[in-house]
Short mmCIF file of C-alpha atoms in Angstrom, two decimals:
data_model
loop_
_atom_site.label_atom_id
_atom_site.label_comp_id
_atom_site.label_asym_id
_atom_site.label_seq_id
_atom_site.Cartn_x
_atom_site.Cartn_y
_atom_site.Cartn_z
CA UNK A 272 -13.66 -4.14 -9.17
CA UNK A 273 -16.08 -1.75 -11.06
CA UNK A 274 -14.78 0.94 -12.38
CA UNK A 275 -16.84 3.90 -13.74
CA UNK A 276 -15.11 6.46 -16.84
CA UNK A 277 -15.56 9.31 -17.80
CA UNK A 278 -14.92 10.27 -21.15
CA UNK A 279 -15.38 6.37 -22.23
CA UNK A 280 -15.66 6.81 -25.93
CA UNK A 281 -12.08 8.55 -26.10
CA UNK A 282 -8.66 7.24 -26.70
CA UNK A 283 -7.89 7.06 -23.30
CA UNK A 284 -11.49 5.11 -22.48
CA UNK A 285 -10.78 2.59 -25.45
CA UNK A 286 -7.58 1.90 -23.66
CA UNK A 287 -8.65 1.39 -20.34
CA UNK A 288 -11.35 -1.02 -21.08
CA UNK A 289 -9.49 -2.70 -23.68
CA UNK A 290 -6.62 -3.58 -20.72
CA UNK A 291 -8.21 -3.59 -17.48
CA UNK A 292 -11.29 -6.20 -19.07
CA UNK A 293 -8.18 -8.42 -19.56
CA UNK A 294 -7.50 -7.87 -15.36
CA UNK A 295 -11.21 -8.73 -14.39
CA UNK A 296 -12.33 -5.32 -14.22
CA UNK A 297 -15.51 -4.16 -14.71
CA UNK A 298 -15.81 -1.33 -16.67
CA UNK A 299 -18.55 1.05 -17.49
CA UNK A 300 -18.13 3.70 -19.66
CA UNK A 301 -19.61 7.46 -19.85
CA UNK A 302 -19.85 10.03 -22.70
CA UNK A 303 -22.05 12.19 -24.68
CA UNK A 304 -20.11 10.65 -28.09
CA UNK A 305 -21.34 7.83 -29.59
CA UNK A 306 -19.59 4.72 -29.08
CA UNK A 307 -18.45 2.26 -31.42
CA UNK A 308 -19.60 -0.88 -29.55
CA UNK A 309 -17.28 -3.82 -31.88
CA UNK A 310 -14.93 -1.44 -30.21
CA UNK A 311 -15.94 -1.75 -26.71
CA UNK A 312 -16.52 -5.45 -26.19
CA UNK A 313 -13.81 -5.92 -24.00
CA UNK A 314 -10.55 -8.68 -24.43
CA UNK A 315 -10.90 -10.24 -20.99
CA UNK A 316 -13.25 -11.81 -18.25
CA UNK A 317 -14.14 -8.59 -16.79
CA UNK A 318 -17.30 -7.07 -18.40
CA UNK A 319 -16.98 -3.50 -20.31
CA UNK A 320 -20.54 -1.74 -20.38
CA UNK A 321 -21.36 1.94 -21.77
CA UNK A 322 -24.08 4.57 -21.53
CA UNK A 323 -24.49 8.19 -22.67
CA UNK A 324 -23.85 9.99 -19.84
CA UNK A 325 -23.24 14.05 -19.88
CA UNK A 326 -20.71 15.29 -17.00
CA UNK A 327 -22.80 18.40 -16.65
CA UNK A 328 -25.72 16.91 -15.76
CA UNK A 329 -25.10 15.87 -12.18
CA UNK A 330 -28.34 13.45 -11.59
CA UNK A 331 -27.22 11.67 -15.01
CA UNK A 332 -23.29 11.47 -13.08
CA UNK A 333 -25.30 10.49 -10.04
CA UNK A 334 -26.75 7.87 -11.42
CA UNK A 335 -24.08 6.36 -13.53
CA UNK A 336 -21.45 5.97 -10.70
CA UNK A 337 -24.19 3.95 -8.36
CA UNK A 338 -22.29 0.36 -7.70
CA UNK A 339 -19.25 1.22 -8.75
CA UNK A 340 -15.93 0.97 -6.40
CA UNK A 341 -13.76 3.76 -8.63
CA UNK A 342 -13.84 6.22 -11.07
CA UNK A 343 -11.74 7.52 -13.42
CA UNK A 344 -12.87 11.32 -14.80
CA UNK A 345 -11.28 11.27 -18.20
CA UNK A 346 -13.38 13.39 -19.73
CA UNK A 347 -12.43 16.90 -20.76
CA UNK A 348 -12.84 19.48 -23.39
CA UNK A 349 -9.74 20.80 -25.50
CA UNK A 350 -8.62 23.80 -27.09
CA UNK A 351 -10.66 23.28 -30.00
CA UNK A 352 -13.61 23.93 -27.92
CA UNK A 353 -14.95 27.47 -27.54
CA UNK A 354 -13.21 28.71 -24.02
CA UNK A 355 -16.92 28.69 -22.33
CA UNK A 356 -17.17 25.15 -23.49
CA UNK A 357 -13.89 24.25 -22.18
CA UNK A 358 -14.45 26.01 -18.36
CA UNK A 359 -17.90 24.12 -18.27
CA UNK A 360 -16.57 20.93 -19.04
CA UNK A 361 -13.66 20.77 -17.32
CA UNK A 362 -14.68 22.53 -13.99
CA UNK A 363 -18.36 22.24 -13.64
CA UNK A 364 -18.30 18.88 -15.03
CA UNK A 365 -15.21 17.81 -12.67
CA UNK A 366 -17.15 19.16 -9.96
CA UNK A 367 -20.28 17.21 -10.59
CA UNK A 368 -18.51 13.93 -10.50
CA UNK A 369 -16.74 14.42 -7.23
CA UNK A 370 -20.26 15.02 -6.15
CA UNK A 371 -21.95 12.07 -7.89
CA UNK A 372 -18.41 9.85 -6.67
CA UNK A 373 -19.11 11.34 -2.84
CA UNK A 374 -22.89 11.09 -2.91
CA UNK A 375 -22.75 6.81 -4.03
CA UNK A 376 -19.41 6.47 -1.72
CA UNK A 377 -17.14 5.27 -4.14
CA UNK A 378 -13.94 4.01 -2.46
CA UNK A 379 -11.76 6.61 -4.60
CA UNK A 380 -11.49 9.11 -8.03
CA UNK A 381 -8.53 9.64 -9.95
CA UNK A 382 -8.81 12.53 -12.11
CA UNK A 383 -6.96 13.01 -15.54
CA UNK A 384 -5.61 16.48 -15.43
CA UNK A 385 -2.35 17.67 -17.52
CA UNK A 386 1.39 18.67 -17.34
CA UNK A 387 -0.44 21.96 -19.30
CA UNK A 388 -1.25 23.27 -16.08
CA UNK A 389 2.69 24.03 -15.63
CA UNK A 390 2.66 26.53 -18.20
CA UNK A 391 4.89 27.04 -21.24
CA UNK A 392 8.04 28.28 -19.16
CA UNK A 393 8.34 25.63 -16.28
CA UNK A 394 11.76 24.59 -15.57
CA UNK A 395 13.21 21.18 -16.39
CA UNK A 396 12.48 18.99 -14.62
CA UNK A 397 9.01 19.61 -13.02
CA UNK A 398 8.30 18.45 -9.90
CA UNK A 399 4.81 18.34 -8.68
CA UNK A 400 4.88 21.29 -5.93
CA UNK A 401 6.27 23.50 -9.12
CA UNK A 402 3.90 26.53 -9.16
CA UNK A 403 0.89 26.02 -11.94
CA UNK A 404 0.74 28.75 -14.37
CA UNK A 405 -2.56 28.32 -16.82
CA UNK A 406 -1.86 30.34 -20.15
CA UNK A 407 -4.80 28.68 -21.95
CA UNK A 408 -8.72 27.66 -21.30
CA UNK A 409 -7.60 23.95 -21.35
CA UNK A 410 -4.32 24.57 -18.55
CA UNK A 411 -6.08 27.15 -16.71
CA UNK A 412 -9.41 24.84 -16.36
CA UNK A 413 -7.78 22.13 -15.22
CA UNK A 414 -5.89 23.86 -12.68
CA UNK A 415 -8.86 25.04 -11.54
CA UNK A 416 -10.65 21.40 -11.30
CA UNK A 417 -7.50 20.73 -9.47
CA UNK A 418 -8.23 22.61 -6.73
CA UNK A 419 -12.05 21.00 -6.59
CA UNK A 420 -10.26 17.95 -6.15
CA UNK A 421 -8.08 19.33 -3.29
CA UNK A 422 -11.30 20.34 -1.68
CA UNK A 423 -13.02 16.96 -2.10
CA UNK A 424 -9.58 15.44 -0.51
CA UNK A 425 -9.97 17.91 2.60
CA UNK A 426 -13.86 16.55 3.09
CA UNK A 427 -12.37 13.43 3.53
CA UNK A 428 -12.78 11.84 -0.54
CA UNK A 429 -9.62 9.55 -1.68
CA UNK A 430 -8.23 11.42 -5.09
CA UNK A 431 -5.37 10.53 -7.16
CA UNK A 432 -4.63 13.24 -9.62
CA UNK A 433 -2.64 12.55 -12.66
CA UNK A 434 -0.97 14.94 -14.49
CA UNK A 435 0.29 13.07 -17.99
CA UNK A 436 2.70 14.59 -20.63
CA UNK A 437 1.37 14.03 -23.86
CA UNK A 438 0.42 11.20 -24.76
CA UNK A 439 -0.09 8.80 -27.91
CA UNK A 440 -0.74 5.27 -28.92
CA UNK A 441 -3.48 3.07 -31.46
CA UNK A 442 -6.28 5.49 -31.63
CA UNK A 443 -5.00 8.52 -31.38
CA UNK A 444 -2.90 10.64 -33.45
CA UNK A 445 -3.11 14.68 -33.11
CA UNK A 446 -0.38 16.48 -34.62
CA UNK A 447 1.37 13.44 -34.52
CA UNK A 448 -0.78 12.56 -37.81
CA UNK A 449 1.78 15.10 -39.86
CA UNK A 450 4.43 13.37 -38.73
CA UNK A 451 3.33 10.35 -39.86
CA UNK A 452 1.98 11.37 -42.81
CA UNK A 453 5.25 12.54 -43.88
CA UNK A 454 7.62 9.85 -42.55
CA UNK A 455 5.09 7.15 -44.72
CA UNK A 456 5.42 9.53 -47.91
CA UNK A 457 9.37 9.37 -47.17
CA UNK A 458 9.72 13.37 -46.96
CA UNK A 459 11.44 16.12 -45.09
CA UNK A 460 10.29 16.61 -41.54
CA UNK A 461 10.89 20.32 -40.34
CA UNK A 462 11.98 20.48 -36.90
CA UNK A 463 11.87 23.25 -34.38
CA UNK A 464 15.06 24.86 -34.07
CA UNK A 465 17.74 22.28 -34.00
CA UNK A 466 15.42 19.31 -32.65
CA UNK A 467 18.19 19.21 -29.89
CA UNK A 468 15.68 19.64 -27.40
CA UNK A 469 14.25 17.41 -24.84
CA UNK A 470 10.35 16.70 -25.00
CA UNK A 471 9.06 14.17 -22.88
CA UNK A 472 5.87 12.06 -23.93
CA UNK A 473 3.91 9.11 -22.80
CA UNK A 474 2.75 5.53 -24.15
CA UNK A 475 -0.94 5.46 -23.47
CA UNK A 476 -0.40 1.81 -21.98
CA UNK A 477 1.82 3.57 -19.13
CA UNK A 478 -1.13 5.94 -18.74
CA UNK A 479 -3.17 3.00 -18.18
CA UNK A 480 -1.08 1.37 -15.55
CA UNK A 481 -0.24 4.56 -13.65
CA UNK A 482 -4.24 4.31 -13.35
CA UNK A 483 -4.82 1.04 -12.67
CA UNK A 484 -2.65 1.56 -9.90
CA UNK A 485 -4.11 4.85 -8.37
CA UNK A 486 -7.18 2.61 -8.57
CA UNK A 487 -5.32 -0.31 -6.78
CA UNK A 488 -2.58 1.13 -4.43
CA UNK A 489 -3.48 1.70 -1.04
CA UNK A 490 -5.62 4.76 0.21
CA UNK A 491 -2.96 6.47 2.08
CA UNK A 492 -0.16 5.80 -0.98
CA UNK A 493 -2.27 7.59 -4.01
CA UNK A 494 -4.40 10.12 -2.40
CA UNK A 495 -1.99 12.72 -3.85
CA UNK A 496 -1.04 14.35 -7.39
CA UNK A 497 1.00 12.34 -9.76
CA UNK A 498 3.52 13.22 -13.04
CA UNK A 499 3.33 10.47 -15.41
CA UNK A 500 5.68 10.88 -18.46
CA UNK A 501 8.27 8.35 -20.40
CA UNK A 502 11.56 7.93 -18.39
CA UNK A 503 13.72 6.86 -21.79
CA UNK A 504 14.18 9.88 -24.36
CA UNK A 505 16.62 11.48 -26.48
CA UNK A 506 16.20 14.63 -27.81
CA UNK A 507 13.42 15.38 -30.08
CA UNK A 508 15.96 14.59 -32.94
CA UNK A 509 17.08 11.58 -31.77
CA UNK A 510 13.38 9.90 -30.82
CA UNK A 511 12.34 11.46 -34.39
CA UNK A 512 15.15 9.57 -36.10
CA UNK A 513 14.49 6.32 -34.41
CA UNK A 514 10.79 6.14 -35.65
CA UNK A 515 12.28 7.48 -39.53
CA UNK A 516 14.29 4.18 -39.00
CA UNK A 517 11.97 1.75 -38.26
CA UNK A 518 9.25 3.35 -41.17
CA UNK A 519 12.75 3.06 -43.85
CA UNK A 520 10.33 5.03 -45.81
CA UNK A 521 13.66 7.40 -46.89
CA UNK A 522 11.86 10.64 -44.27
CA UNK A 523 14.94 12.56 -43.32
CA UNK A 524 15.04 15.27 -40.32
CA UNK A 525 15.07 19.21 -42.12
CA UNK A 526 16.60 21.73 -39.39
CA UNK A 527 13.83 24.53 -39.20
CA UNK A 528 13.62 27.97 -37.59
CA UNK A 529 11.36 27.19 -34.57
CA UNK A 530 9.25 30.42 -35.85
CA UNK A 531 8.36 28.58 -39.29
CA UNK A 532 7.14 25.46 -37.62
CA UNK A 533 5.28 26.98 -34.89
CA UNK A 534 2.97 28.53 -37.18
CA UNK A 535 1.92 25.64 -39.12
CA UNK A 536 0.93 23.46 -35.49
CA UNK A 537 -1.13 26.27 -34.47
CA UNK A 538 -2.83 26.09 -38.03
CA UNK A 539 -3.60 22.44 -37.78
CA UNK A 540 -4.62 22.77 -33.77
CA UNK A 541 -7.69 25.26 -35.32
CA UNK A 542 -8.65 23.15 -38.99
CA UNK A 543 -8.11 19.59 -37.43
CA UNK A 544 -9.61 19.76 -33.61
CA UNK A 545 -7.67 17.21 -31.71
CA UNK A 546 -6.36 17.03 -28.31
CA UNK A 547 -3.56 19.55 -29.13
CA UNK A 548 -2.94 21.63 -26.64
CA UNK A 549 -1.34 25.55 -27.33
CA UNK A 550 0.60 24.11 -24.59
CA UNK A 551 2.21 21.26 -26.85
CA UNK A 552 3.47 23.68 -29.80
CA UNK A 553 4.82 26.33 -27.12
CA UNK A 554 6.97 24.22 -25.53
CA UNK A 555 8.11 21.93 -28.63
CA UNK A 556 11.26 23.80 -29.33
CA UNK A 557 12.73 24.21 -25.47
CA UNK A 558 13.12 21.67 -23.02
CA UNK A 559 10.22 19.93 -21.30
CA UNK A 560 10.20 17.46 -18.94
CA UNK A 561 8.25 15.95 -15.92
CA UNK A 562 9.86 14.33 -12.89
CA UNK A 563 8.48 10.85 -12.31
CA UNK A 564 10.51 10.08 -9.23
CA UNK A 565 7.45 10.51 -6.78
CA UNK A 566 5.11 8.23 -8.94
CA UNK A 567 7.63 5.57 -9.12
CA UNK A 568 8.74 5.94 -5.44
CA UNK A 569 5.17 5.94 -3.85
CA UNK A 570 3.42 3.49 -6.10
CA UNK A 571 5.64 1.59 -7.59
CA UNK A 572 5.06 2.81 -11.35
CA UNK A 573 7.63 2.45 -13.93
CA UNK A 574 7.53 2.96 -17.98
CA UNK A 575 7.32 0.41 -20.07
CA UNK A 576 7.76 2.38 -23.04
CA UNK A 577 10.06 5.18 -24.34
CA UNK A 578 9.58 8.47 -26.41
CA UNK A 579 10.85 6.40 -29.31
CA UNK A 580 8.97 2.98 -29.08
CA UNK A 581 5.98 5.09 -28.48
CA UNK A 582 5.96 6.65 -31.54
CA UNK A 583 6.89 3.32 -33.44
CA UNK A 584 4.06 1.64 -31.32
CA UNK A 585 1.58 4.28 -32.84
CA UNK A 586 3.27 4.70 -36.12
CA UNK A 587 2.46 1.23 -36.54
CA UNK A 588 -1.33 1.26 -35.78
CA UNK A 589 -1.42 4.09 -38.44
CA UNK A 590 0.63 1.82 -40.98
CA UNK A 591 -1.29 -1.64 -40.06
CA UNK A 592 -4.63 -0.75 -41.12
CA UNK A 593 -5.07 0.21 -37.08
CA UNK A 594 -4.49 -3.26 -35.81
CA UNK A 595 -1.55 -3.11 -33.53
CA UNK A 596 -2.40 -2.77 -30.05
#
């Protein structure tokens, strides 16, 4: 199978070529960032192939899907982005590769979007026909590509959308870097509120499967919208605790007013750019959490991974000179 991404030089593209190659698949990945091609090179029979490709520039999209069966539109613009940036990218771009997708007659697109588009005050759980609530360029953008890819389904085009909680792994830290930064120098980690919260997150491997089988399933099963979020957590103090363990670095958990910490996530969301949604640091000190009954029931996905061995899984990449997989 060929399958055409999006947003190839990012986390989630490293991933997905890294792990479908290893299935047979083709891969051939877009972006406007450079790639790092002793990164690319595949681990498997299937070949892994990449071109700079901008998602606003439909002939370039147009061109860059021709032969392939599937794509995946990965890429996106964050928060860090200047708002106009972020609506461009995100809608016009999404736009343009439904076109490009219908225009070549790919079999099928699944396209990333993000439990963001909930909002900060969804209930717990959220179900997928929960009412979407944008309170931020990134959420409301999304919601908006959303409906482009509701459109595209009612002309007849086979779309899986995906709507993943955050997510980590080798790669990729965010504001998960301060964590790690001070579990490794064995300090106090402040938590919001009491950490007895529940916040839900996602191994980028289970990510990669949920794809793989939107990509895979049949038409009829994944031409629908999708949670995709760990199914094992504690609370935020528990899953915290677990990784301290493992790292034995002597990091303990520091009880904070949620209206300290806040603060200094929103500061590091506008000096570091990173995929850090305001969406993330609203809803770290209340409950969060995405039902992934529908996912599991229709196409058979299930975690491999929970809250907990996520975070060790990345924490170790960090620690092993960014060598575990």
């Amino acid at each position: 199978m060929n399958i055409a991404v999006t947003g190839g030089a990012g986390f989630l593209g490293y991933h997905l070529a890294h792990k479908l190659s290893r299935q047979g698949e083709n891969l051939h990945l877009l972006d406007i960032a450079d790639f790092h091609h002793d990164g690319y090179n595949g681990t498997g029979p299937g070949k892994v192939t990449w071109e700079n490709a901008d998602v606003l520039d439909l002939s370039a999209m147009e061109r860059a899907l021709k032969g392939a069966d599937v794509a995946v539109h990965a890429a996106s613009a964050f928060s860090a982005s200047r708002p106009a940036t972020v609506f461009a990218t995100n809608i016009q771009g999404t736009i343009n590769v439904l076109r490009a997708a219908h225009k070549n007659g790919l079999a099928r697109l699944v396209f990333i979007s993000s439990a963001s588009v909930y909002g900060t005050s969804a209930p717990s759980p959220i179900y997928e026909t929960d009412k979407l609530i944008g309170n931020e360029p990134c959420s409301k953008s999304k919601i908006r590509a959303e409906e482009m890819c509701n459109l595209a389904r009612d002309r007849g085009m086979v779309v899986t959308v995906l709507r993943p909680r955050p997510f980590l792994g080798a790669g990729h830290l965010g504001v998960f870097q301060m964590l790690y930064d001070w579990i490794q120098g064995g300090k106090s980690i402040p938590m919001p509120g009491n950490g007895r919260t529940y916040y839900q997150l996602l191994d980028v491997s289970d990510l990669v499967y949920a794809i793989y089988l939107a990509a895979t399933r049949p038409k009829h099963l994944v031409n629908d919208t999708f949670n995709v979020g760990a199914t094992q957590f504690s609370t935020i103090r528990g899953d915290v605790s677990a990784l301290c363990a493992y790292a034995g670095t002597g990091a303990v958990i520091a009880t904070t007013p949620a209206g300290m910490v806040m603060p200094t996530l929103k500061a590091f969301d506008t000096l570091n750019p990173s995929p850090l949604y305001r969406w993330v640091y609203d809803t770290a000190n209340k409950d969060s959490i995405a039902s992934t009954a529908k996912i599991e029931q229709e196409l058979g996905w299930e975690a491999r991974y929970s809250n907990a061995e996520a975070l060790i899984r990345a924490y170790k990449w960090y620690i092993d000179d960014k060598s575990a997989l």
